[in-house]
Coordinates of C-alpha atoms in Angstrom, one line a residue:
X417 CA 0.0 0.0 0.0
X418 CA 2.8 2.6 0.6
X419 CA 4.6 1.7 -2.4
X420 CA 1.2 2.7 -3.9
X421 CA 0.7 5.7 -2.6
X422 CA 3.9 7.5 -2.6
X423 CA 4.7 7.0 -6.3
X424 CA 0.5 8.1 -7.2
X425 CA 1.8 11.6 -5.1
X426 CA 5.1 12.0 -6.9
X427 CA 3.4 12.0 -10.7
X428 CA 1.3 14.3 -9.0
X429 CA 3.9 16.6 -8.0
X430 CA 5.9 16.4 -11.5
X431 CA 2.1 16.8 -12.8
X432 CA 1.9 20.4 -11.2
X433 CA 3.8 22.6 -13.5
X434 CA 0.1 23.6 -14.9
X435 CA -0.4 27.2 -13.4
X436 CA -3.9 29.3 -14.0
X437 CA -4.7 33.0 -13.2
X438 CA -8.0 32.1 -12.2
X439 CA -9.3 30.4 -9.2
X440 CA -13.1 28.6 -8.8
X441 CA -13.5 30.0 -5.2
X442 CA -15.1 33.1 -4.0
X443 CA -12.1 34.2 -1.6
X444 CA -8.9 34.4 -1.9
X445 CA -7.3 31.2 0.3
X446 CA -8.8 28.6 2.0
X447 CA -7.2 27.7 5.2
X448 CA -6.4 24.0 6.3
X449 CA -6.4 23.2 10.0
X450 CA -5.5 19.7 12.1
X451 CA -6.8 18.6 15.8
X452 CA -6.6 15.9 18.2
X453 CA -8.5 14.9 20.6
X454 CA -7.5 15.6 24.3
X455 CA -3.6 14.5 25.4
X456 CA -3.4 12.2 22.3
X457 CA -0.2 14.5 20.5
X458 CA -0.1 14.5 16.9
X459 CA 2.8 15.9 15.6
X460 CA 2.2 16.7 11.6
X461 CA 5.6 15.8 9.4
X462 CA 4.1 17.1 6.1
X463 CA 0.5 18.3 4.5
X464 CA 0.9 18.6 1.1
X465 CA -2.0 19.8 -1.5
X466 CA -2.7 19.1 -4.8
X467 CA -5.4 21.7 -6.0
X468 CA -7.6 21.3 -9.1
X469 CA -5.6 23.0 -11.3
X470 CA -3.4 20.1 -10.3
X471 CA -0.7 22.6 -8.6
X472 CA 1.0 21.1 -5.8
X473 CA 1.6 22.7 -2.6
X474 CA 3.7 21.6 0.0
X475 CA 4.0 21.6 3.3
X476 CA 0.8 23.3 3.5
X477 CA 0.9 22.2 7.0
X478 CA 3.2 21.3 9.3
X479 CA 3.5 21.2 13.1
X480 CA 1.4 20.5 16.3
X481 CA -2.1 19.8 15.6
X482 CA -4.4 21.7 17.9
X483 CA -5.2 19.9 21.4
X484 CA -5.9 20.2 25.1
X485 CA -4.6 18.7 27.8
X486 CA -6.5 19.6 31.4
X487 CA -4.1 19.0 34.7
X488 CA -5.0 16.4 36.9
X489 CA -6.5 14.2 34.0
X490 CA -9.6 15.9 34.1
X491 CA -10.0 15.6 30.0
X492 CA -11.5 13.5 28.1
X493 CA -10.1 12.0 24.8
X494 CA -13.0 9.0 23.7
X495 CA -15.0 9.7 21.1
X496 CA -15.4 12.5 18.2
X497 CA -16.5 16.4 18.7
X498 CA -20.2 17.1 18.2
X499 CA -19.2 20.3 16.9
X500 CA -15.3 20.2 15.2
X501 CA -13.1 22.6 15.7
X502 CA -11.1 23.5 12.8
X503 CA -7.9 23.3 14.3
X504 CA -4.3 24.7 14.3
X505 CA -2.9 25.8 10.5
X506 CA -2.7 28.1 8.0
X507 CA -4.1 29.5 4.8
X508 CA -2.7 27.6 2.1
X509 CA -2.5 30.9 -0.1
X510 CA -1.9 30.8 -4.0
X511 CA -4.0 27.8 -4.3
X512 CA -7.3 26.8 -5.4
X513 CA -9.7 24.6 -4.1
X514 CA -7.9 21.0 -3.5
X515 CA -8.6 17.8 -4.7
X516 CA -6.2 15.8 -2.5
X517 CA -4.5 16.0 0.4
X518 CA -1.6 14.0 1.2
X519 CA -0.5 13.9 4.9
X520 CA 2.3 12.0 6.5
X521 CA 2.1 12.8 10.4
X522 CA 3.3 11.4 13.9
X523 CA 1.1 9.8 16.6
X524 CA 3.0 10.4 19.8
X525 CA 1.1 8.0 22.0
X526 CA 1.5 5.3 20.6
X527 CA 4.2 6.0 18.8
X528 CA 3.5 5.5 15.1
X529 CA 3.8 6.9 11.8
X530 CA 0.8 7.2 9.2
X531 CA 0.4 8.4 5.7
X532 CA -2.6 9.1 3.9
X533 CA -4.1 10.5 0.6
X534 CA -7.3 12.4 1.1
X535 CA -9.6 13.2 -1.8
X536 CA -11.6 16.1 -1.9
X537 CA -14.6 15.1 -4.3
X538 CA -16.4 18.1 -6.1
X539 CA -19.8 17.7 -3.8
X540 CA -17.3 19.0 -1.4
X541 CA -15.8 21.8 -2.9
X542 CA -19.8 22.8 -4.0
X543 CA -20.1 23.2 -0.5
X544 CA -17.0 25.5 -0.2
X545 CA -18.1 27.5 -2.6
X546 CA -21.8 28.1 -1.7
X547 CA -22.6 31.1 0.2
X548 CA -25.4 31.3 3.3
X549 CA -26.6 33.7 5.5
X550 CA -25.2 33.2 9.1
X551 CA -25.6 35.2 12.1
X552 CA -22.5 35.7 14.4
X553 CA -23.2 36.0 17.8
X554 CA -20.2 37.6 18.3
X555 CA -20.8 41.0 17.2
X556 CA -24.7 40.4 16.6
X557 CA -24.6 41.0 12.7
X558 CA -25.7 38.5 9.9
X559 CA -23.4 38.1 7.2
X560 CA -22.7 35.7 4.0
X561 CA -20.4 33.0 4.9
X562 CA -18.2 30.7 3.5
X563 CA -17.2 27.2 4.5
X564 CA -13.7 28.3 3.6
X565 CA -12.2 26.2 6.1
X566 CA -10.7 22.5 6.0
X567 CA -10.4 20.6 9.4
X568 CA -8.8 17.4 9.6
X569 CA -8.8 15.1 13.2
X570 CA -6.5 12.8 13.5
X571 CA -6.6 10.0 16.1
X572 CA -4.0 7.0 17.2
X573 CA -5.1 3.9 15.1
X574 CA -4.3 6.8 11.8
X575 CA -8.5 7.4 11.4
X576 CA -9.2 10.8 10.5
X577 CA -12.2 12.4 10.0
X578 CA -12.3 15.7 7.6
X579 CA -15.1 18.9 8.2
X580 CA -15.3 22.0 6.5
X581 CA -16.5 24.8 8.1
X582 CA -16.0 28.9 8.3
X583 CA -16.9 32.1 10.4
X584 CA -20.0 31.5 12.1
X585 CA -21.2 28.6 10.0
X586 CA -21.8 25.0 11.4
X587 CA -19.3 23.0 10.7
X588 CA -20.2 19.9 8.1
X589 CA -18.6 16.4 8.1
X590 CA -17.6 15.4 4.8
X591 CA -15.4 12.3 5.3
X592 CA -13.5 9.7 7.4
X593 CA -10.4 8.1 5.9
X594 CA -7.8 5.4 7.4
X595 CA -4.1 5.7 7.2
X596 CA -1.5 3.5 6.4
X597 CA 1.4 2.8 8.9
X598 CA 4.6 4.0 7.2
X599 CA 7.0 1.3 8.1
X600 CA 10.2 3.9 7.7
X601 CA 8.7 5.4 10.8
X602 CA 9.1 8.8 11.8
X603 CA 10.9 11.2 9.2
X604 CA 10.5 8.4 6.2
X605 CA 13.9 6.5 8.5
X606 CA 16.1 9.6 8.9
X607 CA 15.8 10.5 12.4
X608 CA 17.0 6.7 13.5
X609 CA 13.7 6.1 14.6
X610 CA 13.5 8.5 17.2
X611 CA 10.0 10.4 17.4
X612 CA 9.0 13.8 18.6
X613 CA 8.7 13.6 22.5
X614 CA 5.3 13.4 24.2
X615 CA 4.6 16.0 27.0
X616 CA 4.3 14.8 30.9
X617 CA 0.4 15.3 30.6
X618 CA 0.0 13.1 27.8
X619 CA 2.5 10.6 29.4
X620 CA 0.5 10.4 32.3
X621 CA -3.1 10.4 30.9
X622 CA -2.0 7.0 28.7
X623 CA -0.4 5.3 31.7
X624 CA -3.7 5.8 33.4
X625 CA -6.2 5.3 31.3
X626 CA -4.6 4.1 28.2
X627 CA -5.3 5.3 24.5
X628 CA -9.5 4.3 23.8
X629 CA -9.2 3.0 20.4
X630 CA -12.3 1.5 20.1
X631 CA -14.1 5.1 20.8
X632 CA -12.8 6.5 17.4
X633 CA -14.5 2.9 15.7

C-alpha cells in the first residue's frame, strides 16, 4: 500500500507545473487546520495539496495539531466532537480549491507513523463555494459565509475524519479516511527512529487510562 501511494503523489507533484490566473472560489485562500482529541499528541511531518488546477503545494501544513490537555486528567479523549473545531494551521495561499491532500504525520502516544491520501470530491468543494446567511453572535450581525475552512482530526489507530466549516457557519462532516502505517517510521527513517517527544500530561493520561481506540471505531 505505501509503495502505492507514494509514487501516485510523486506524478502528482511532476504533474503540477500547470499554473492558472483564475481560481473557482469566492475568496482568496482557504485555510487547512488539524486537531486531536484531548492529550493524544499529533505531531504533523508534512500536509501537502494538490489543487484542481493540479498545482502542488507543499508543506501546506506542518507542526502541532491543535489539542488540550486539562491538569489532573480531568479531559477527556474518547470519542469525536459534536461540533469540530477547525484546528491549528494556516491558509494555504496561492491555491485553489484542492482535490487531495496528502499527509504523512506522527502519533506520539502510541508511537507511530501514518500516511494518507485524502480526496476532496467536487460535492465538497460545492459546499466550499456556496454562500449562506449566518448570524455571528459575536458581534450580533448577519453576514454571508463561506465554508472556507478545512479541518482534519487525527486520532491514534491513523483514522481521520475531515469537516469544512467557516466564520459562524456549522461545521459539516464530509469524510472519514484510514491511514496506512509508514514502516520507515518517523521522518521516512532519517531520524533513526527517534519520534518527537510526548509532554508529561500526555505521558501520564495513557499510563492511566490508556489510549480508547475502540471510541474513534
Amino acid at each position: 500500500m505505501i509503495s502505492y501511494l507514494r509514487p501516485t503523489f510523486c506524478a502528482l507533484l511532476l504533474s503540477g507545473c500547470t499554473f492558472a490566473n483564475s481560481q473557482s472560489m469566492p475568496y482568496k485562500s482557504w485555510y487547512l487546520g488539524f486537531s486531536a482529541p484531548d492529550y493524544m499528541e499529533v505531531w504533523i511531518e508534512t500536509a501537502d495539496v494538490v489543487d484542481i488546477q493540479d498545482r502542488v503545494f507543499q508543506r501546506a501544513g506542518s507542526g502541532i495539531a491543535s489539542m488540550q490537555s486539562p491538569p489532573n486528567n480531568s479531559g477527556d479523549s474518547r470519542g469525536w466532537p459534536k461540533r469540530a473545531a477547525i484546528g491549528s494551521g494556516k491558509h494555504v495561499t496561492g491555491a485553489d480549491l484542492p482535490k487531495q491532500i496528502y499527509v504523512r504525520w506522527q502519533s506520539l502516544v502510541e508511537p507511530q507513523t501514518y500516511l494518507m491520501v485524502i480526496k476532496i470530491p467536487e460535492a465538497t468543494r460545492e459546499i466550499m463555494r456556496k454562500g449562506e446567511k449566518a448570524f455571528c453572535a459575536a458581534d450580533g450581525k448577519w453576514i454571508t459565509g463561506y465554508r472556507q475552512s478545512i479541518g482534519i482530526r487525527l486520532v491514534p489507530g491513523g483514522i481521520a475524519k475531515v469537516w469544512v466549516g467557516g466564520p459562524c457557519m456549522t461545521p459539516i462532516e464530509v469524510t472519514t479516511v484510514k491511514a496506512v502505517i509508514d514502516p520507515r517510521g518517523p521522518y521516512e527513517g532519517k531520524s533513526g527512529g527517534e519520534y518527537e517527544s510526548l509532554s508529561n500530561e500526555s505521558k501520564a493520561y495513557v499510563e492511566k487510562f490508556g489510549v480508547p481506540y475502540d471510541s474513534w471505531k
